[in-house]
Amino acid sequence: IAGITQAPTSQILAAGRRMTLRCTQDMRHNAMYWYRQDLGLGLRLIHYSNTAGTTGKGEVPDGYSVSRANTDDFPLTLASAVPSQTSVYFCASGRLAGGTDTQYFGPGTRLTVL
Amino acid sequence: GQNIDQPTEMTATEGAIVQINCTYQTSGFNGLFWYQQHAGEAPTFLSYNVLDGLEEKGRFSSFLSRSKGYSYLLLKELQMKDSASYLCAVLNSNYQLIWGAGTKLIIKP
């Protein structure tokens, strides 16, 4: 692994289903982030983690949950998907907590909820 | 509220110079970032400004005026590969990044 990876690349999901988007980084970065990107809107922060074992809510956390059991992994779970969660999801990481450092983005997951 | 304003789309000619503006109104300021995003790909870091003035990095330069809540990204000697969206983001007083919707730059031969 080099950098930050996400899985799956894309997914079509029935409404009401549970889904976990995976994110793994091998840069030993402290901070990790989940964003969603919708056409015509800026990236919006869903959840973040400044270090392993801690998480925080971003701008649009409702309907999503995260965990940070170790430094490398930061999965995002949709407990019961709804069509408004159709979006492109990006995971990112940064060396320093607090967003002051460059963020490195994964390739994204395209999620369609029907 | 907090907002970042950028033009939605700009068109420029290969070999020319283009300036992409960004104005912001945020709760506090701890720095401004520019990222490049090619269609269907992830954003990648271009520049970071926290003090007023111009930061030059090869063909790309970024300018910041904190008193005016204003930044611009200057791209020189445009190449076709510069066709992409350019995202402006401001780190506010809570150390959260507020992102603009991005400026889609179209380069014509």
PDB file of C-alpha atoms in Angstrom:
ATOM      1  CA  ILE A   1       0.000   0.000   0.000  1.00  0.00           C
ATOM      2  CA  ALA A   2       1.297   3.434  -0.864  1.00  0.00           C
ATOM      3  CA  GLY A   3      -0.550   6.415   0.552  1.00  0.00           C
ATOM      4  CA  ILE A   4      -4.245   6.166   1.235  1.00  0.00           C
ATOM      5  CA  THR A   5      -6.684   3.633  -0.184  1.00  0.00           C
ATOM      6  CA  GLN A   6     -10.451   3.341  -0.157  1.00  0.00           C
ATOM      7  CA  ALA A   7     -12.824   0.470  -0.856  1.00  0.00           C
ATOM      8  CA  PRO A   8     -15.053  -0.118  -2.641  1.00  0.00           C
ATOM      9  CA  THR A   9     -14.409   2.104  -5.659  1.00  0.00           C
ATOM     10  CA  SER A  10     -18.124   2.327  -6.319  1.00  0.00           C
ATOM     11  CA  GLN A  11     -21.293   0.806  -4.936  1.00  0.00           C
ATOM     12  CA  ILE A  12     -25.005   0.773  -5.673  1.00  0.00           C
ATOM     13  CA  LEU A  13     -26.986   0.249  -2.506  1.00  0.00           C
ATOM     14  CA  ALA A  14     -30.663  -0.240  -1.732  1.00  0.00           C
ATOM     15  CA  ALA A  15     -32.173   2.252   0.684  1.00  0.00           C
ATOM     16  CA  GLY A  16     -32.295   0.964   4.229  1.00  0.00           C
ATOM     17  CA  ARG A  17     -29.196  -1.202   3.869  1.00  0.00           C
ATOM     18  CA  ARG A  18     -26.133  -0.867   6.059  1.00  0.00           C
ATOM     19  CA  MET A  19     -22.832  -0.057   4.369  1.00  0.00           C
ATOM     20  CA  THR A  20     -19.251   0.430   5.537  1.00  0.00           C
ATOM     21  CA  LEU A  21     -16.754   2.362   3.456  1.00  0.00           C
ATOM     22  CA  ARG A  22     -13.184   1.402   4.192  1.00  0.00           C
ATOM     23  CA  CYS A  23     -10.168   3.704   4.378  1.00  0.00           C
ATOM     24  CA  THR A  24      -6.556   2.740   5.112  1.00  0.00           C
ATOM     25  CA  GLN A  25      -3.412   4.855   5.157  1.00  0.00           C
ATOM     26  CA  ASP A  26       0.188   3.722   5.510  1.00  0.00           C
ATOM     27  CA  MET A  27       1.781   7.124   6.186  1.00  0.00           C
ATOM     28  CA  ARG A  28       1.371   6.928   9.985  1.00  0.00           C
ATOM     29  CA  HIS A  29      -0.628  10.146   9.880  1.00  0.00           C
ATOM     30  CA  ASN A  30      -2.337  11.182  13.089  1.00  0.00           C
ATOM     31  CA  ALA A  31      -5.411  12.838  11.587  1.00  0.00           C
ATOM     32  CA  MET A  32      -8.003  11.286   9.301  1.00  0.00           C
ATOM     33  CA  TYR A  33     -11.125  12.724   7.720  1.00  0.00           C
ATOM     34  CA  TRP A  34     -14.231  11.695   5.831  1.00  0.00           C
ATOM     35  CA  TYR A  35     -15.751  14.102   3.295  1.00  0.00           C
ATOM     36  CA  ARG A  36     -18.613  13.940   0.872  1.00  0.00           C
ATOM     37  CA  GLN A  37     -18.530  15.801  -2.414  1.00  0.00           C
ATOM     38  CA  ASP A  38     -21.728  16.713  -4.238  1.00  0.00           C
ATOM     39  CA  LEU A  39     -22.064  18.555  -7.532  1.00  0.00           C
ATOM     40  CA  GLY A  40     -22.031  22.318  -7.047  1.00  0.00           C
ATOM     41  CA  LEU A  41     -21.059  22.084  -3.396  1.00  0.00           C
ATOM     42  CA  GLY A  42     -17.703  22.162  -1.664  1.00  0.00           C
ATOM     43  CA  LEU A  43     -16.310  19.187   0.150  1.00  0.00           C
ATOM     44  CA  ARG A  44     -18.226  18.741   3.395  1.00  0.00           C
ATOM     45  CA  LEU A  45     -16.669  17.160   6.445  1.00  0.00           C
ATOM     46  CA  ILE A  46     -18.631  14.238   7.877  1.00  0.00           C
ATOM     47  CA  HIS A  47     -16.394  13.017  10.717  1.00  0.00           C
ATOM     48  CA  TYR A  48     -12.771  13.341  11.671  1.00  0.00           C
ATOM     49  CA  SER A  49     -10.225  11.778  13.985  1.00  0.00           C
ATOM     50  CA  ASN A  50      -7.229  13.657  15.377  1.00  0.00           C
ATOM     51  CA  THR A  51      -5.559  10.508  16.664  1.00  0.00           C
ATOM     52  CA  ALA A  52      -6.247   6.819  17.160  1.00  0.00           C
ATOM     53  CA  GLY A  53      -9.008   6.264  19.696  1.00  0.00           C
ATOM     54  CA  THR A  54     -10.706   9.646  19.202  1.00  0.00           C
ATOM     55  CA  THR A  55     -13.324  10.866  16.743  1.00  0.00           C
ATOM     56  CA  GLY A  56     -15.306  14.048  16.211  1.00  0.00           C
ATOM     57  CA  LYS A  57     -18.311  15.276  14.281  1.00  0.00           C
ATOM     58  CA  GLY A  58     -17.943  17.460  11.227  1.00  0.00           C
ATOM     59  CA  GLU A  59     -20.418  19.603   9.355  1.00  0.00           C
ATOM     60  CA  VAL A  60     -22.781  16.798   8.191  1.00  0.00           C
ATOM     61  CA  PRO A  61     -22.501  13.839  10.595  1.00  0.00           C
ATOM     62  CA  ASP A  62     -26.140  12.693  10.719  1.00  0.00           C
ATOM     63  CA  GLY A  63     -26.660   9.163   9.419  1.00  0.00           C
ATOM     64  CA  TYR A  64     -22.942   8.324   9.582  1.00  0.00           C
ATOM     65  CA  SER A  65     -20.657   6.838  12.199  1.00  0.00           C
ATOM     66  CA  VAL A  66     -16.900   6.230  12.363  1.00  0.00           C
ATOM     67  CA  SER A  67     -14.365   4.451  14.496  1.00  0.00           C
ATOM     68  CA  ARG A  68     -10.574   4.750  14.848  1.00  0.00           C
ATOM     69  CA  ALA A  69      -9.306   1.613  16.508  1.00  0.00           C
ATOM     70  CA  ASN A  70      -5.765   2.095  15.182  1.00  0.00           C
ATOM     71  CA  THR A  71      -3.675   4.648  13.304  1.00  0.00           C
ATOM     72  CA  ASP A  72      -4.149   3.179   9.855  1.00  0.00           C
ATOM     73  CA  ASP A  73      -7.875   2.492   9.502  1.00  0.00           C
ATOM     74  CA  PHE A  74     -10.853   4.830   9.578  1.00  0.00           C
ATOM     75  CA  PRO A  75     -14.073   3.138   8.376  1.00  0.00           C
ATOM     76  CA  LEU A  76     -17.261   5.096   7.716  1.00  0.00           C
ATOM     77  CA  THR A  77     -20.597   3.342   8.322  1.00  0.00           C
ATOM     78  CA  LEU A  78     -24.019   4.250   7.000  1.00  0.00           C
ATOM     79  CA  ALA A  79     -26.395   2.495   9.378  1.00  0.00           C
ATOM     80  CA  SER A  80     -29.472   2.735   7.151  1.00  0.00           C
ATOM     81  CA  ALA A  81     -28.741   4.322   3.785  1.00  0.00           C
ATOM     82  CA  VAL A  82     -31.051   6.946   2.274  1.00  0.00           C
ATOM     83  CA  PRO A  83     -31.043   8.367  -1.276  1.00  0.00           C
ATOM     84  CA  SER A  84     -29.699  11.746  -0.042  1.00  0.00           C
ATOM     85  CA  GLN A  85     -26.491   9.933   0.881  1.00  0.00           C
ATOM     86  CA  THR A  86     -25.774   9.368  -2.796  1.00  0.00           C
ATOM     87  CA  SER A  87     -22.428  11.103  -3.227  1.00  0.00           C
ATOM     88  CA  VAL A  88     -18.706  10.693  -3.758  1.00  0.00           C
ATOM     89  CA  TYR A  89     -16.970   9.985  -0.470  1.00  0.00           C
ATOM     90  CA  PHE A  90     -13.347  10.907   0.084  1.00  0.00           C
ATOM     91  CA  CYS A  91     -11.167   9.817   2.941  1.00  0.00           C
ATOM     92  CA  ALA A  92      -8.153  11.985   3.754  1.00  0.00           C
ATOM     93  CA  SER A  93      -5.288  11.992   6.201  1.00  0.00           C
ATOM     94  CA  GLY A  94      -2.874  14.560   7.574  1.00  0.00           C
ATOM     95  CA  ARG A  95       0.339  14.330   9.575  1.00  0.00           C
ATOM     96  CA  LEU A  96      -0.829  16.836  12.166  1.00  0.00           C
ATOM     97  CA  ALA A  97      -4.147  17.067  13.967  1.00  0.00           C
ATOM     98  CA  GLY A  98      -6.180  20.237  13.678  1.00  0.00           C
ATOM     99  CA  GLY A  99      -6.202  20.528   9.917  1.00  0.00           C
ATOM    100  CA  THR A 100      -3.128  22.733   9.731  1.00  0.00           C
ATOM    101  CA  ASP A 101      -1.218  20.259   7.626  1.00  0.00           C
ATOM    102  CA  THR A 102      -1.652  19.195   4.024  1.00  0.00           C
ATOM    103  CA  GLN A 103      -4.382  16.618   3.617  1.00  0.00           C
ATOM    104  CA  TYR A 104      -3.810  13.619   1.380  1.00  0.00           C
ATOM    105  CA  PHE A 105      -6.904  12.193  -0.240  1.00  0.00           C
ATOM    106  CA  GLY A 106      -7.868   8.684  -1.200  1.00  0.00           C
ATOM    107  CA  PRO A 107      -9.290   7.963  -4.667  1.00  0.00           C
ATOM    108  CA  GLY A 108     -12.898   8.167  -3.480  1.00  0.00           C
ATOM    109  CA  THR A 109     -15.929   5.900  -3.305  1.00  0.00           C
ATOM    110  CA  ARG A 110     -18.897   6.599  -5.558  1.00  0.00           C
ATOM    111  CA  LEU A 111     -22.027   5.592  -3.692  1.00  0.00           C
ATOM    112  CA  THR A 112     -25.498   5.467  -5.194  1.00  0.00           C
ATOM    113  CA  VAL A 113     -28.456   4.807  -2.892  1.00  0.00           C
ATOM    114  CA  LEU A 114     -31.652   3.788  -4.652  1.00  0.00           C
TER     115      LEU A 114
ATOM    116  CA  GLY B   1     -22.593  31.702   8.241  1.00  0.00           C
ATOM    117  CA  GLN B   2     -19.319  30.785   6.676  1.00  0.00           C
ATOM    118  CA  ASN B   3     -18.794  30.799   2.962  1.00  0.00           C
ATOM    119  CA  ILE B   4     -16.139  30.575   0.316  1.00  0.00           C
ATOM    120  CA  ASP B   5     -16.835  32.124  -3.086  1.00  0.00           C
ATOM    121  CA  GLN B   6     -15.107  31.134  -6.303  1.00  0.00           C
ATOM    122  CA  PRO B   7     -16.162  31.463  -9.949  1.00  0.00           C
ATOM    123  CA  THR B   8     -17.889  28.311 -11.135  1.00  0.00           C
ATOM    124  CA  GLU B   9     -16.020  28.024 -14.411  1.00  0.00           C
ATOM    125  CA  MET B  10     -13.235  29.770 -16.337  1.00  0.00           C
ATOM    126  CA  THR B  11     -11.781  29.273 -19.788  1.00  0.00           C
ATOM    127  CA  ALA B  12      -8.226  30.086 -20.854  1.00  0.00           C
ATOM    128  CA  THR B  13      -5.874  29.417 -23.737  1.00  0.00           C
ATOM    129  CA  GLU B  14      -2.873  27.103 -23.691  1.00  0.00           C
ATOM    130  CA  GLY B  15       0.287  29.070 -22.941  1.00  0.00           C
ATOM    131  CA  ALA B  16      -1.589  31.974 -21.344  1.00  0.00           C
ATOM    132  CA  ILE B  17      -1.955  33.106 -17.720  1.00  0.00           C
ATOM    133  CA  VAL B  18      -5.105  32.742 -15.627  1.00  0.00           C
ATOM    134  CA  GLN B  19      -6.035  34.046 -12.180  1.00  0.00           C
ATOM    135  CA  ILE B  20      -8.625  32.212 -10.088  1.00  0.00           C
ATOM    136  CA  ASN B  21     -10.078  34.298  -7.280  1.00  0.00           C
ATOM    137  CA  CYS B  22     -11.392  33.181  -3.923  1.00  0.00           C
ATOM    138  CA  THR B  23     -13.137  35.346  -1.331  1.00  0.00           C
ATOM    139  CA  TYR B  24     -14.014  34.070   2.090  1.00  0.00           C
ATOM    140  CA  GLN B  25     -16.052  34.897   5.164  1.00  0.00           C
ATOM    141  CA  THR B  26     -15.266  32.521   7.983  1.00  0.00           C
ATOM    142  CA  SER B  27     -15.239  32.454  11.761  1.00  0.00           C
ATOM    143  CA  GLY B  28     -11.583  33.195  12.208  1.00  0.00           C
ATOM    144  CA  PHE B  29      -8.659  32.356   9.978  1.00  0.00           C
ATOM    145  CA  ASN B  30      -5.772  29.945  10.368  1.00  0.00           C
ATOM    146  CA  GLY B  31      -4.673  29.552   6.785  1.00  0.00           C
ATOM    147  CA  LEU B  32      -5.875  29.097   3.220  1.00  0.00           C
ATOM    148  CA  PHE B  33      -5.283  26.116   0.966  1.00  0.00           C
ATOM    149  CA  TRP B  34      -5.536  25.568  -2.778  1.00  0.00           C
ATOM    150  CA  TYR B  35      -6.089  22.070  -4.142  1.00  0.00           C
ATOM    151  CA  GLN B  36      -6.298  20.780  -7.697  1.00  0.00           C
ATOM    152  CA  GLN B  37      -8.833  18.119  -8.654  1.00  0.00           C
ATOM    153  CA  HIS B  38      -8.908  16.456 -12.050  1.00  0.00           C
ATOM    154  CA  ALA B  39     -12.269  15.057 -13.124  1.00  0.00           C
ATOM    155  CA  GLY B  40     -13.009  11.773 -11.402  1.00  0.00           C
ATOM    156  CA  GLU B  41      -9.928  11.978  -9.207  1.00  0.00           C
ATOM    157  CA  ALA B  42      -9.007  13.012  -5.683  1.00  0.00           C
ATOM    158  CA  PRO B  43      -7.964  16.554  -4.740  1.00  0.00           C
ATOM    159  CA  THR B  44      -4.211  17.133  -4.499  1.00  0.00           C
ATOM    160  CA  PHE B  45      -2.452  19.883  -2.557  1.00  0.00           C
ATOM    161  CA  LEU B  46      -1.134  22.931  -4.416  1.00  0.00           C
ATOM    162  CA  SER B  47      -0.405  25.654  -1.871  1.00  0.00           C
ATOM    163  CA  TYR B  48      -0.893  26.993   1.628  1.00  0.00           C
ATOM    164  CA  ASN B  49      -0.913  30.668   2.691  1.00  0.00           C
ATOM    165  CA  VAL B  50      -1.173  31.900   6.247  1.00  0.00           C
ATOM    166  CA  LEU B  51       0.563  35.289   5.904  1.00  0.00           C
ATOM    167  CA  ASP B  52      -0.247  38.082   3.474  1.00  0.00           C
ATOM    168  CA  GLY B  53       1.619  38.090   0.212  1.00  0.00           C
ATOM    169  CA  LEU B  54       2.563  35.961  -2.722  1.00  0.00           C
ATOM    170  CA  GLU B  55       3.885  32.401  -2.563  1.00  0.00           C
ATOM    171  CA  GLU B  56       5.471  31.186  -5.772  1.00  0.00           C
ATOM    172  CA  LYS B  57       5.932  27.539  -6.685  1.00  0.00           C
ATOM    173  CA  GLY B  58       6.983  26.957 -10.266  1.00  0.00           C
ATOM    174  CA  ARG B  59       4.204  27.844 -12.686  1.00  0.00           C
ATOM    175  CA  PHE B  60       1.724  28.271  -9.816  1.00  0.00           C
ATOM    176  CA  SER B  61       1.547  31.182  -7.367  1.00  0.00           C
ATOM    177  CA  SER B  62      -0.927  31.918  -4.598  1.00  0.00           C
ATOM    178  CA  PHE B  63      -1.685  35.293  -3.045  1.00  0.00           C
ATOM    179  CA  LEU B  64      -3.399  36.138   0.230  1.00  0.00           C
ATOM    180  CA  SER B  65      -4.847  39.327   1.719  1.00  0.00           C
ATOM    181  CA  ARG B  66      -6.287  38.578   5.141  1.00  0.00           C
ATOM    182  CA  SER B  67      -7.699  42.088   5.585  1.00  0.00           C
ATOM    183  CA  LYS B  68      -9.714  41.713   2.387  1.00  0.00           C
ATOM    184  CA  GLY B  69     -10.658  38.060   2.889  1.00  0.00           C
ATOM    185  CA  TYR B  70      -9.227  37.371  -0.533  1.00  0.00           C
ATOM    186  CA  SER B  71      -6.886  34.994  -2.269  1.00  0.00           C
ATOM    187  CA  TYR B  72      -6.016  34.126  -5.819  1.00  0.00           C
ATOM    188  CA  LEU B  73      -4.262  31.299  -7.583  1.00  0.00           C
ATOM    189  CA  LEU B  74      -2.188  32.332 -10.585  1.00  0.00           C
ATOM    190  CA  LEU B  75      -1.320  29.748 -13.217  1.00  0.00           C
ATOM    191  CA  LYS B  76       1.283  30.673 -15.818  1.00  0.00           C
ATOM    192  CA  GLU B  77       2.242  29.041 -19.121  1.00  0.00           C
ATOM    193  CA  LEU B  78      -0.956  27.044 -19.111  1.00  0.00           C
ATOM    194  CA  GLN B  79      -0.816  23.466 -20.300  1.00  0.00           C
ATOM    195  CA  MET B  80      -3.652  21.190 -21.333  1.00  0.00           C
ATOM    196  CA  LYS B  81      -3.030  19.076 -18.234  1.00  0.00           C
ATOM    197  CA  ASP B  82      -3.994  22.091 -16.095  1.00  0.00           C
ATOM    198  CA  SER B  83      -7.611  21.510 -17.082  1.00  0.00           C
ATOM    199  CA  ALA B  84      -9.113  20.663 -13.698  1.00  0.00           C
ATOM    200  CA  SER B  85     -11.117  22.080 -10.833  1.00  0.00           C
ATOM    201  CA  TYR B  86      -9.311  24.293  -8.348  1.00  0.00           C
ATOM    202  CA  LEU B  87     -10.584  24.223  -4.780  1.00  0.00           C
ATOM    203  CA  CYS B  88     -10.072  26.997  -2.235  1.00  0.00           C
ATOM    204  CA  ALA B  89     -10.343  26.042   1.444  1.00  0.00           C
ATOM    205  CA  VAL B  90     -10.006  28.110   4.611  1.00  0.00           C
ATOM    206  CA  LEU B  91      -9.035  26.795   8.046  1.00  0.00           C
ATOM    207  CA  ASN B  92     -11.267  28.598  10.536  1.00  0.00           C
ATOM    208  CA  SER B  93     -10.784  29.380  14.217  1.00  0.00           C
ATOM    209  CA  ASN B  94     -12.019  25.882  15.157  1.00  0.00           C
ATOM    210  CA  TYR B  95      -9.350  24.400  12.885  1.00  0.00           C
ATOM    211  CA  GLN B  96     -11.956  23.040  10.516  1.00  0.00           C
ATOM    212  CA  LEU B  97     -11.481  23.368   6.761  1.00  0.00           C
ATOM    213  CA  ILE B  98     -14.276  25.210   4.961  1.00  0.00           C
ATOM    214  CA  TRP B  99     -14.249  24.368   1.256  1.00  0.00           C
ATOM    215  CA  GLY B 100     -15.372  26.356  -1.749  1.00  0.00           C
ATOM    216  CA  ALA B 101     -17.327  24.595  -4.498  1.00  0.00           C
ATOM    217  CA  GLY B 102     -14.341  24.848  -6.815  1.00  0.00           C
ATOM    218  CA  THR B 103     -13.565  26.557 -10.111  1.00  0.00           C
ATOM    219  CA  LYS B 104     -13.587  24.387 -13.212  1.00  0.00           C
ATOM    220  CA  LEU B 105     -10.779  25.563 -15.504  1.00  0.00           C
ATOM    221  CA  ILE B 106     -11.061  24.699 -19.183  1.00  0.00           C
ATOM    222  CA  ILE B 107      -7.922  25.068 -21.291  1.00  0.00           C
ATOM    223  CA  LYS B 108      -8.347  25.498 -25.031  1.00  0.00           C
ATOM    224  CA  PRO B 109      -5.573  24.925 -27.581  1.00  0.00           C
TER     225      PRO B 109
END
